[in-house]
Short mmCIF file of C-alpha atoms in Angstrom, two decimals:
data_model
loop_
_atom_site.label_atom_id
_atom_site.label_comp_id
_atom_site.label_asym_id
_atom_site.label_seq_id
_atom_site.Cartn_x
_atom_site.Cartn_y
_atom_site.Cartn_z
CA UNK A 2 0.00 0.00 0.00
CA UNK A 3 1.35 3.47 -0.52
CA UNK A 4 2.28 5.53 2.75
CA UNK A 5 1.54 8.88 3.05
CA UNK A 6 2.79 11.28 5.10
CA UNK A 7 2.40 14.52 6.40
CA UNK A 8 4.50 17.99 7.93
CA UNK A 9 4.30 19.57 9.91
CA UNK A 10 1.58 17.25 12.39
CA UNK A 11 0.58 20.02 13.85
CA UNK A 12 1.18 23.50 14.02
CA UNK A 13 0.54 26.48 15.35
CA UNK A 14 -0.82 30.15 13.97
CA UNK A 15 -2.64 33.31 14.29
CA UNK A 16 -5.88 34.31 12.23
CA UNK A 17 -4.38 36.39 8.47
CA UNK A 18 -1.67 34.24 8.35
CA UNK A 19 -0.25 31.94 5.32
CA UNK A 20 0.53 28.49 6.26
CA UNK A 21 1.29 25.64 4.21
CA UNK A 22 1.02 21.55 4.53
CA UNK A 23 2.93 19.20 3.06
CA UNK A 24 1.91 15.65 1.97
CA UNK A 25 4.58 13.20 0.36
CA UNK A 26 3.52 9.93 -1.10
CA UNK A 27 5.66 6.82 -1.38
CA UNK A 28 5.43 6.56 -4.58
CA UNK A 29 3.73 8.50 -7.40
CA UNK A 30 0.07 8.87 -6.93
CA UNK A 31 0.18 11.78 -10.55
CA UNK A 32 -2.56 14.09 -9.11
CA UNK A 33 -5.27 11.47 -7.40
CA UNK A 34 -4.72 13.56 -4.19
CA UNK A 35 -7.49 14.87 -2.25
CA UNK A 36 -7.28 17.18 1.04
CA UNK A 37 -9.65 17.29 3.64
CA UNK A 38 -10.61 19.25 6.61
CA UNK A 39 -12.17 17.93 9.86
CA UNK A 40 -13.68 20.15 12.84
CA UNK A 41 -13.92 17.93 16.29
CA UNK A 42 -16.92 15.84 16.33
CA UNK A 43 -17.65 16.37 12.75
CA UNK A 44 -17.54 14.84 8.99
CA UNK A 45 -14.47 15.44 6.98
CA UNK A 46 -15.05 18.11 4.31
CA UNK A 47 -13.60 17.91 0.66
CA UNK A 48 -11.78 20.94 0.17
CA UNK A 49 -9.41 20.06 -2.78
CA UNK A 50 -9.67 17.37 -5.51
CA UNK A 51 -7.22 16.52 -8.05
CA UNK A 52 -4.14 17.66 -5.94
CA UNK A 53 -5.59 21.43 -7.16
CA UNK A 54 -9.13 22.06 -7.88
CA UNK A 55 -11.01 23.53 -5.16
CA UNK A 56 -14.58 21.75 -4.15
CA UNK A 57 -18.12 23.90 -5.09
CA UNK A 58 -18.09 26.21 -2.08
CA UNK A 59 -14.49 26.07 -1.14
CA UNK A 60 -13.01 29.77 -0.28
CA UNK A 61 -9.99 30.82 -2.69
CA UNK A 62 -7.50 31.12 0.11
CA UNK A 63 -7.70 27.42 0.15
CA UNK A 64 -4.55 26.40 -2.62
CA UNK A 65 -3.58 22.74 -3.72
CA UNK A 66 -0.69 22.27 -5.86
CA UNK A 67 1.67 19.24 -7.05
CA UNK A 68 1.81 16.18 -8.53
CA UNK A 69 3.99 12.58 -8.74
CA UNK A 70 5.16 12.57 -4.41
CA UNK A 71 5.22 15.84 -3.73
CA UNK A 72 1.83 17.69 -2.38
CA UNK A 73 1.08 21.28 -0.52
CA UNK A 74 -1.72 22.82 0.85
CA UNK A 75 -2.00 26.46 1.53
CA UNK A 76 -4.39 28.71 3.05
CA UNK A 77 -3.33 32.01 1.85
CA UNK A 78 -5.18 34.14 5.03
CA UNK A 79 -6.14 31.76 7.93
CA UNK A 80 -9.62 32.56 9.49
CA UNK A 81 -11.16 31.93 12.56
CA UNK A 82 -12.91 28.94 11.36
CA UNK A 83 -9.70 27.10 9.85
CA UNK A 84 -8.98 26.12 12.82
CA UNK A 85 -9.35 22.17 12.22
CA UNK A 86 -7.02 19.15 11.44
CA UNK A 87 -6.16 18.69 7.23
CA UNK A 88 -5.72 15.35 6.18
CA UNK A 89 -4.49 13.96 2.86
CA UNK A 90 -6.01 10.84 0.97
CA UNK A 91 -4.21 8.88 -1.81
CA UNK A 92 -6.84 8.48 -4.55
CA UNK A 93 -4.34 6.36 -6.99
CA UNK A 94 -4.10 3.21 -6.17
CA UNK A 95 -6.35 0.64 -4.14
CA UNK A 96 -6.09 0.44 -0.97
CA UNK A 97 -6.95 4.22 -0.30
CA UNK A 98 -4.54 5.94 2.10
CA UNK A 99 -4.91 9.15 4.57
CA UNK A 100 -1.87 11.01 5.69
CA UNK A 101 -2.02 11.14 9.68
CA UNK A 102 -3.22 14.74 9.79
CA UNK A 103 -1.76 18.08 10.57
CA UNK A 104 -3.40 20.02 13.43
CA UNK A 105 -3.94 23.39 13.08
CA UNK A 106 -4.00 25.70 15.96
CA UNK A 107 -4.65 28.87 17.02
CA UNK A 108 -1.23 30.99 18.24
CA UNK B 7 -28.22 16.56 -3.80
CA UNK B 8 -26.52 13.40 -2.57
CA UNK B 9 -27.53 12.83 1.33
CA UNK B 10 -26.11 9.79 3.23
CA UNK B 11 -27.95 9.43 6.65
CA UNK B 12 -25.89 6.57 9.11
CA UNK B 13 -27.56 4.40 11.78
CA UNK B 14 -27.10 5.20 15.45
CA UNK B 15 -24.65 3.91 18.04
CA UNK B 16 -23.84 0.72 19.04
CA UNK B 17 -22.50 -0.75 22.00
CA UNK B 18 -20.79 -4.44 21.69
CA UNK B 19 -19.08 -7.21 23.08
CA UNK B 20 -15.39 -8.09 22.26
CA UNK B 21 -16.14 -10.79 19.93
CA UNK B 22 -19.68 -10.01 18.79
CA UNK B 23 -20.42 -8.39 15.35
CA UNK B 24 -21.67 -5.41 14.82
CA UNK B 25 -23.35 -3.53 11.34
CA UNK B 26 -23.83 0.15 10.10
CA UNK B 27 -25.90 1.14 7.71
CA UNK B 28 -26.27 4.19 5.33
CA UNK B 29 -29.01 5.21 3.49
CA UNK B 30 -28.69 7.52 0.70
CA UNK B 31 -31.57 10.28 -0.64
CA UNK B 32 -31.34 12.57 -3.46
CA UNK B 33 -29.31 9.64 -5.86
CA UNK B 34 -30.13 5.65 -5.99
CA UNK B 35 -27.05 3.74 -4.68
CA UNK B 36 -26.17 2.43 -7.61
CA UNK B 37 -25.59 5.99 -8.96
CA UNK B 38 -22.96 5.73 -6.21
CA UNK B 39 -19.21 4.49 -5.51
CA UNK B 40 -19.58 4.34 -1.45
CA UNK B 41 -16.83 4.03 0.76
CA UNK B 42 -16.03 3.36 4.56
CA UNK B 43 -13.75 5.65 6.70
CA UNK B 44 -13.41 4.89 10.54
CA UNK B 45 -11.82 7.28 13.21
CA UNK B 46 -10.65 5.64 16.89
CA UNK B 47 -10.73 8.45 18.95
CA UNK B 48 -8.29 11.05 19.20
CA UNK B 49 -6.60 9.63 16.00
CA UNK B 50 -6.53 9.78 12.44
CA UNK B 51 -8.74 8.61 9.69
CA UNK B 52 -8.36 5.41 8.07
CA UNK B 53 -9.79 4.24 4.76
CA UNK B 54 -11.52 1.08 5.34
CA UNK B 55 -12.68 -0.20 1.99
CA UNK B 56 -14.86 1.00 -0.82
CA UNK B 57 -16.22 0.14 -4.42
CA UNK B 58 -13.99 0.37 -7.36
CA UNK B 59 -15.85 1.44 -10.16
CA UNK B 60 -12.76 1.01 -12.21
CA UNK B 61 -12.70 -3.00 -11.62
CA UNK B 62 -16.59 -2.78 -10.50
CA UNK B 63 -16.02 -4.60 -7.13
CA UNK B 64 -15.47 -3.62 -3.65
CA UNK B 65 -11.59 -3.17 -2.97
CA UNK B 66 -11.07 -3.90 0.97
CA UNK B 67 -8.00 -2.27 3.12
CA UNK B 68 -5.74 -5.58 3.55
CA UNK B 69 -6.15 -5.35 7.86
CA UNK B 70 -9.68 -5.70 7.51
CA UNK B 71 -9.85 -8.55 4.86
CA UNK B 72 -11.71 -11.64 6.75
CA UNK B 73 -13.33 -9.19 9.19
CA UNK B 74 -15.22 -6.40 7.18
CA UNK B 75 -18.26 -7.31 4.53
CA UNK B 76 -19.11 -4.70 3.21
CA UNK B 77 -22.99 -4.81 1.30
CA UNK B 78 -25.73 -2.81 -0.18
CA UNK B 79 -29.45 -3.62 -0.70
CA UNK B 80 -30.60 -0.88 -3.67
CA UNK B 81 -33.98 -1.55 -2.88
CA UNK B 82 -33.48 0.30 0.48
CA UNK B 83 -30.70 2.75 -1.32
CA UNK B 84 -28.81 1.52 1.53
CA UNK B 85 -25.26 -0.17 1.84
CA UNK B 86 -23.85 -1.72 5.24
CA UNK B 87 -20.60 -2.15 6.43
CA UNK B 88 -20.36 -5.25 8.85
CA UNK B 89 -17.45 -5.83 10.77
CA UNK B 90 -17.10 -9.60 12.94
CA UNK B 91 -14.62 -10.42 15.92
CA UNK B 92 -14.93 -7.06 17.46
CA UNK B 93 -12.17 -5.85 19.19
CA UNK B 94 -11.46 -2.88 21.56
CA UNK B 95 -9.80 -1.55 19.42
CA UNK B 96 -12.26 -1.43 16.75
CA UNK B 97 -13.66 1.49 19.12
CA UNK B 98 -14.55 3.88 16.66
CA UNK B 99 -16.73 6.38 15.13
CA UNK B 100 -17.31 4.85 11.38
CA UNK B 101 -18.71 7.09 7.70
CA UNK B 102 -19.65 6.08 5.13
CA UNK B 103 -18.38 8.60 2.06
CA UNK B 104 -18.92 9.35 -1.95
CA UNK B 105 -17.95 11.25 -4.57
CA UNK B 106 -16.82 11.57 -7.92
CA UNK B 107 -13.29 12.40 -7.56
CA UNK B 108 -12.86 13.06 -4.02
CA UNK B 109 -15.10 11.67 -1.36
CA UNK B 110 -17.61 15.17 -1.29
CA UNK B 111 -20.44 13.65 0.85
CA UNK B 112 -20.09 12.11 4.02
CA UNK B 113 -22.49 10.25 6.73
CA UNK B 114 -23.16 11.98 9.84
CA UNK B 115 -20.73 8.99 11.51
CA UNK B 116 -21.85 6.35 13.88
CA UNK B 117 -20.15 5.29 16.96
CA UNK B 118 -19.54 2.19 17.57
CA UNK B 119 -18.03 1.06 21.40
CA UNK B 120 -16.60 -2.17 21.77
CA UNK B 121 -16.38 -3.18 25.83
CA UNK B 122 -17.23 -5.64 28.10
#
């Protein structure tokens, strides 16, 4: 199966900032990446599909980019409610595989 | 729109079998590529299993193989996810999920306790 894995696991940050999250696969997935955000005690939400295209609904500051290993998510201007844990998922190959999750925190 | 609506909690015995539905509105199931996600608590989320649509059969996650059936009854719009020889471990909250590319509509989650 392919490992994925994430940096930083969690981090911390105040609300206007620009962070980025980094997702490396073990080998190449080409784009079949997917990022998702979770709020405790809720569903994970699609945010990005395709390693870059943003879900219906998805605010711009949310940016996806790479391809082959190599994966980022940035959020160009945090706000209040991007507080929440990002997780990866490997869409390439069967079995499916999440990165463990970056926590994002409030500074 | 795609809605996926998940059975309630469950309390088992180590041992005992336990089984989760989902029952979709706004699409028929077979419209549908649905997938299983489960989250222990306080860790990550792991991919249990889901159909293919590229080989048209449900792909399992290799740890679950022999433990996890996963079914669907389209006259109910419905599919189940059954998982045998509980363990406390298997402490969980468990979604179902779909989507095209990307899984873009989730269950509301069911928790599932395993204790004696």
């Amino acid at each position: 199966a392919i490992q994925m894995t994430q940096s930083p696991s969690s981090l911390s940050a105040s609300v206007g900032d620009r962070v980025t999250i980094t997702c490396r696969a073990s080998q190449g997935i080409r784009n079949e990446l997917g990022w998702y955000q979770q709020k405790a005690g809720k569903a994970p939400k699609l945010l990005i599909y395709g390693a870059s295209n943003r879900q219906t609904g998805v605010p711009s500051r949310f940016i996806g980019s790479g391809s082959g290993t190599d994966f980022t998510l940035t959020i160009s201007s945090l706000q209040p409610e991007d507080f929440a844990t990002y997780y990866c998922l490997q869409e390439y190959s069967r079995p499916r595989t999440f990165g463990p999750g970056t926590k994002l925190d409030i500074k | 729109q795609v809605q996926l609506v998940q059975s309630g909690a469950q309390v088992k015995k180590p041992g005992a079998s336990v089984k989760v539905s989902c029952t979709v509105s706004g699409f028929t199931l077979t419209e549908l590529s649905m997938h299983w996600v489960r989250q222990a608590p306080g860790k990550g989320l792991e991919w249990m299993g889901g159909f293919d649509p590229e080989d048209g059969e449900t792909i399992l996650a290799q740890r679950f193989q022999g433990r996890v059936t996963m079914t669907e009854d389209t006259s109910a719009d419905t599919a189940y996810l059954e998982l045998s020889s509980l363990r406390s471990d298997d402490t969980a909250v468990y979604f179902c999920a779909t989507g095209g590319s990307g899984m873009d509509v989730w269950g509301q989650g069911t928790t599932v306790t395993v204790s004696s």
